[in-house]
CSV table of C-alpha atoms in Angstrom, one decimal:
chain,number,residue,atom,x,y,z
A,356,MET,CA,0.0,0.0,0.0
A,357,ARG,CA,1.3,3.4,-0.9
A,358,ILE,CA,1.9,6.1,1.8
A,359,ARG,CA,-0.3,9.1,1.6
A,360,ASP,CA,1.7,12.1,0.4
A,361,GLU,CA,0.3,15.2,2.1
A,362,ASP,CA,1.8,17.6,-0.4
A,363,LYS,CA,0.0,15.7,-3.2
A,364,VAL,CA,-3.2,15.7,-1.1
A,365,ASN,CA,-3.0,19.5,-0.6
A,366,LEU,CA,-2.3,20.0,-4.4
A,367,VAL,CA,-5.3,17.8,-5.2
A,368,LYS,CA,-7.6,19.9,-2.9
A,369,GLN,CA,-6.3,23.2,-4.3
A,370,LYS,CA,-6.7,22.1,-7.9
A,371,ALA,CA,-10.1,20.5,-7.2
A,372,LEU,CA,-11.4,23.8,-5.7
A,373,GLU,CA,-10.1,25.7,-8.7
A,374,SER,CA,-11.9,23.2,-11.0
A,375,PHE,CA,-15.2,23.3,-9.1
A,376,VAL,CA,-15.2,27.1,-9.2
A,377,LYS,CA,-14.2,27.2,-12.9
A,378,ASP,CA,-16.2,24.3,-14.3
A,379,GLY,CA,-18.9,23.6,-11.7
A,380,PHE,CA,-19.6,20.1,-10.3
A,381,GLU,CA,-21.0,19.0,-13.7
A,382,GLY,CA,-17.9,20.0,-15.6
A,383,PHE,CA,-15.5,18.4,-13.0
A,384,SER,CA,-14.0,15.0,-13.6
A,385,MET,CA,-11.3,13.0,-11.8
A,386,ASN,CA,-9.5,12.6,-15.1
A,387,LYS,CA,-9.2,16.4,-15.5
A,388,LEU,CA,-8.2,16.8,-11.9
A,389,ALA,CA,-5.4,14.2,-12.2
A,390,LYS,CA,-4.1,15.9,-15.4
A,391,ASN,CA,-4.2,19.4,-13.7
A,392,CYS,CA,-2.2,17.8,-10.8
A,393,ASN,CA,0.3,16.0,-13.1
A,394,ILE,CA,-0.6,12.7,-11.3
A,395,SER,CA,-2.2,9.5,-12.4
A,396,VAL,CA,-6.0,9.0,-11.9
A,397,ALA,CA,-5.0,5.9,-9.9
A,398,THR,CA,-3.3,8.2,-7.4
A,399,LEU,CA,-6.5,10.1,-6.8
A,400,TYR,CA,-8.3,6.9,-6.0
A,401,ILE,CA,-5.8,6.2,-3.3
A,402,TYR,CA,-7.0,9.3,-1.5
A,403,TYR,CA,-10.7,9.3,-2.5
A,404,LYS,CA,-13.0,6.5,-3.5
A,405,ASP,CA,-14.8,8.6,-6.1
A,406,LYS,CA,-15.9,12.1,-7.1
A,407,ASP,CA,-18.6,12.3,-4.5
A,408,ASP,CA,-16.1,11.3,-1.7
A,409,LEU,CA,-13.7,14.0,-2.9
A,410,ILE,CA,-16.3,16.7,-2.9
A,411,ILE,CA,-17.7,15.7,0.4
A,412,SER,CA,-14.3,15.4,2.0
A,413,ILE,CA,-13.2,18.9,0.8
A,414,ALA,CA,-16.6,20.3,1.8
A,415,LYS,CA,-16.2,18.9,5.4
A,416,GLU,CA,-12.6,20.1,5.7
A,417,GLU,CA,-13.2,23.6,4.3
A,418,GLY,CA,-16.4,23.8,6.3
A,419,ASP,CA,-14.5,23.1,9.5
A,420,LYS,CA,-12.0,25.9,8.6
A,421,MET,CA,-14.8,28.3,7.9
A,422,ALA,CA,-16.6,27.4,11.2
A,423,ASP,CA,-13.4,27.9,13.1
A,424,ALA,CA,-12.9,31.2,11.4
A,425,MET,CA,-16.4,32.4,12.2
A,426,ILE,CA,-16.2,31.6,15.9
A,427,LYS,CA,-12.6,32.9,16.3
A,428,ASN,CA,-12.6,35.4,19.3
A,429,PHE,CA,-16.4,35.0,19.6
A,430,ASP,CA,-17.8,35.0,23.1
A,431,PRO,CA,-21.4,33.7,23.3
A,432,LYS,CA,-21.9,35.9,26.4
A,433,ALA,CA,-21.1,39.1,24.4
A,434,SER,CA,-23.6,41.9,23.9
A,435,PHE,CA,-25.6,41.6,20.7
A,436,GLU,CA,-23.8,44.4,18.9
A,437,ASP,CA,-20.3,43.2,20.0
A,438,GLY,CA,-21.0,39.6,19.1
A,439,MET,CA,-22.4,40.6,15.7
A,440,ARG,CA,-19.4,42.8,15.0
A,441,ILE,CA,-17.1,39.9,15.6
A,442,GLN,CA,-19.3,37.7,13.3
A,443,TRP,CA,-19.2,40.3,10.5
A,444,LYS,CA,-15.5,40.8,10.9
A,445,ASN,CA,-14.8,37.0,10.9
A,446,ARG,CA,-17.1,36.3,8.0
A,447,TYR,CA,-15.7,39.1,5.9
A,448,GLU,CA,-12.1,38.2,6.6
A,449,TYR,CA,-12.7,34.5,5.9
A,450,VAL,CA,-14.2,35.3,2.5
A,451,MET,CA,-11.5,37.7,1.5
A,452,GLU,CA,-8.7,35.2,2.6
A,453,ASN,CA,-10.5,32.2,1.0
A,454,PRO,CA,-12.2,33.3,-2.2
A,455,LEU,CA,-12.1,29.8,-3.8
A,456,ALA,CA,-13.6,28.1,-0.8
A,457,TYR,CA,-16.3,30.8,-0.6
A,458,LEU,CA,-17.2,30.3,-4.2
A,459,PHE,CA,-17.1,26.5,-3.6
A,460,PHE,CA,-19.6,26.9,-0.7
A,461,GLU,CA,-21.9,29.0,-3.0
A,462,GLN,CA,-22.0,26.1,-5.4
A,463,LEU,CA,-22.6,23.6,-2.6
A,464,ARG,CA,-25.5,25.7,-1.4
A,465,THR,CA,-27.4,25.0,-4.7
A,466,SER,CA,-26.4,21.3,-5.1
A,467,THR,CA,-27.3,17.9,-3.8
A,468,TYR,CA,-24.2,18.1,-1.6
A,469,GLN,CA,-25.6,20.8,0.6
A,470,VAL,CA,-27.2,18.5,3.1
A,471,LYS,CA,-24.0,16.6,3.8
A,472,PHE,CA,-22.0,19.8,4.0
A,473,LEU,CA,-24.4,21.5,6.4
A,474,GLU,CA,-24.8,18.4,8.6
A,475,ASN,CA,-21.1,18.6,9.4
A,476,PHE,CA,-20.7,22.4,9.4
A,477,MET,CA,-23.6,23.0,11.7
A,478,LYS,CA,-22.2,20.6,14.4
A,479,LYS,CA,-19.4,23.0,15.3
A,480,PHE,CA,-21.0,26.3,14.6
A,481,LYS,CA,-24.6,25.8,15.8
A,482,VAL,CA,-23.8,25.2,19.5
A,483,ILE,CA,-21.9,28.5,20.1
A,484,ILE,CA,-24.2,30.6,17.9
A,485,SER,CA,-27.3,29.1,19.6
A,486,GLU,CA,-25.9,30.0,23.0
A,487,PHE,CA,-25.3,33.6,21.8
A,488,MET,CA,-28.8,34.0,20.4
A,489,HIS,CA,-30.4,32.5,23.5
A,490,ASN,CA,-28.4,35.0,25.7
A,491,VAL,CA,-29.2,38.1,23.6
A,492,VAL,CA,-32.9,37.2,23.4
A,493,GLY,CA,-33.0,36.4,27.1
A,494,ARG,CA,-31.5,39.8,27.9
A,495,GLY,CA,-34.1,41.5,25.7
A,496,GLU,CA,-31.5,42.9,23.2
A,497,ILE,CA,-33.5,41.5,20.3
A,498,ASN,CA,-36.9,39.8,19.9
A,499,MET,CA,-37.3,36.2,19.1
A,500,MET,CA,-37.8,35.7,15.4
A,501,PRO,CA,-37.6,32.9,12.8
A,502,LEU,CA,-34.0,32.0,11.9
A,503,GLU,CA,-34.6,32.8,8.2
A,504,VAL,CA,-35.8,36.3,9.2
A,505,PHE,CA,-32.8,36.9,11.4
A,506,TRP,CA,-30.3,35.6,8.8
A,507,SER,CA,-31.9,37.7,6.0
A,508,VAL,CA,-31.5,40.9,8.0
A,509,ALA,CA,-28.3,40.0,9.9
A,510,TYR,CA,-26.0,38.6,7.2
A,511,ALA,CA,-27.6,38.9,3.7
A,512,PRO,CA,-26.4,42.6,3.5
A,513,LEU,CA,-22.8,41.5,4.2
A,514,TYR,CA,-22.9,38.8,1.6
A,515,SER,CA,-24.4,41.2,-1.0
A,516,LEU,CA,-21.5,43.7,-0.4
A,517,ILE,CA,-19.0,40.8,-0.7
A,518,ARG,CA,-20.6,39.8,-4.0
A,519,PHE,CA,-20.6,43.4,-5.3
A,520,ASP,CA,-16.9,43.7,-4.3
A,521,ARG,CA,-16.0,40.3,-6.0
A,522,GLU,CA,-17.8,41.4,-9.2
A,523,GLY,CA,-16.4,44.9,-9.1
A,524,GLN,CA,-19.8,46.5,-9.6
A,525,SER,CA,-23.0,47.1,-7.7
A,526,VAL,CA,-26.6,47.3,-8.8
A,527,GLY,CA,-26.9,48.9,-12.2
A,528,GLY,CA,-23.3,48.2,-13.1
A,529,MET,CA,-21.8,51.0,-11.1
A,530,PRO,CA,-18.2,50.4,-10.1
A,531,PHE,CA,-17.8,49.1,-6.5
A,532,LYS,CA,-15.0,48.4,-4.2
A,533,MET,CA,-15.6,47.4,-0.6
A,534,THR,CA,-14.2,49.9,2.0
A,535,ASP,CA,-14.3,49.7,5.8
A,536,ARG,CA,-16.6,52.7,5.8
A,537,VAL,CA,-19.2,50.9,3.6
A,538,LEU,CA,-18.8,47.7,5.6
A,539,TRP,CA,-19.4,49.2,9.0
A,540,GLN,CA,-22.0,51.7,7.8
A,541,THR,CA,-24.0,48.7,6.6
A,542,PHE,CA,-23.4,46.9,9.8
A,543,ASP,CA,-24.7,49.8,11.9
A,544,LEU,CA,-27.9,49.8,9.9
A,545,VAL,CA,-28.3,46.1,10.3
A,546,ILE,CA,-27.9,46.4,14.1
A,547,LYS,CA,-30.4,49.2,14.2
A,548,ALA,CA,-32.9,47.1,12.3
A,549,LEU,CA,-32.5,44.1,14.6
A,550,LYS,CA,-32.5,45.8,18.0
A,551,ASN,CA,-35.7,46.4,19.9
């Protein structure tokens, strides 16, 4: 049995992410990936049993990295505004530092792989965020509301700004580049909307 070469494994993951973002899941193949890595297809099958195993493995690993980044320096006992500020900072920094992974997650969101990805991702993230939300609602900082309503107001504006920045333009094709001023001005409006 051949020994797992971690450098090759990391190369495979990087090239796979690039391929997913460029070609989508439908345009991806193990043969193309092997060629892009300058390795044999047989080598890929030492590391992953098939395409689905590769996608799910990368989703779990990258999801763990994202969850760790999102809860970095996050205190579930923090005030609502302080906790949300850390969340926005962490989420924004993660996306800026990991653009391929972010685009990969966007593809996962609209694929059959979403359930497997969320199942693993939510294990780590849900506990600490649930505690935070329980605390802020318990202290009367915000009202209880459906998760979908909260997420749409709390985070959708951030991800819209990120998309505008990534595309280099906003609504109507106007040039756009994210600035700290725009980021935190939007954050202040979100907090104002969610507070009692």
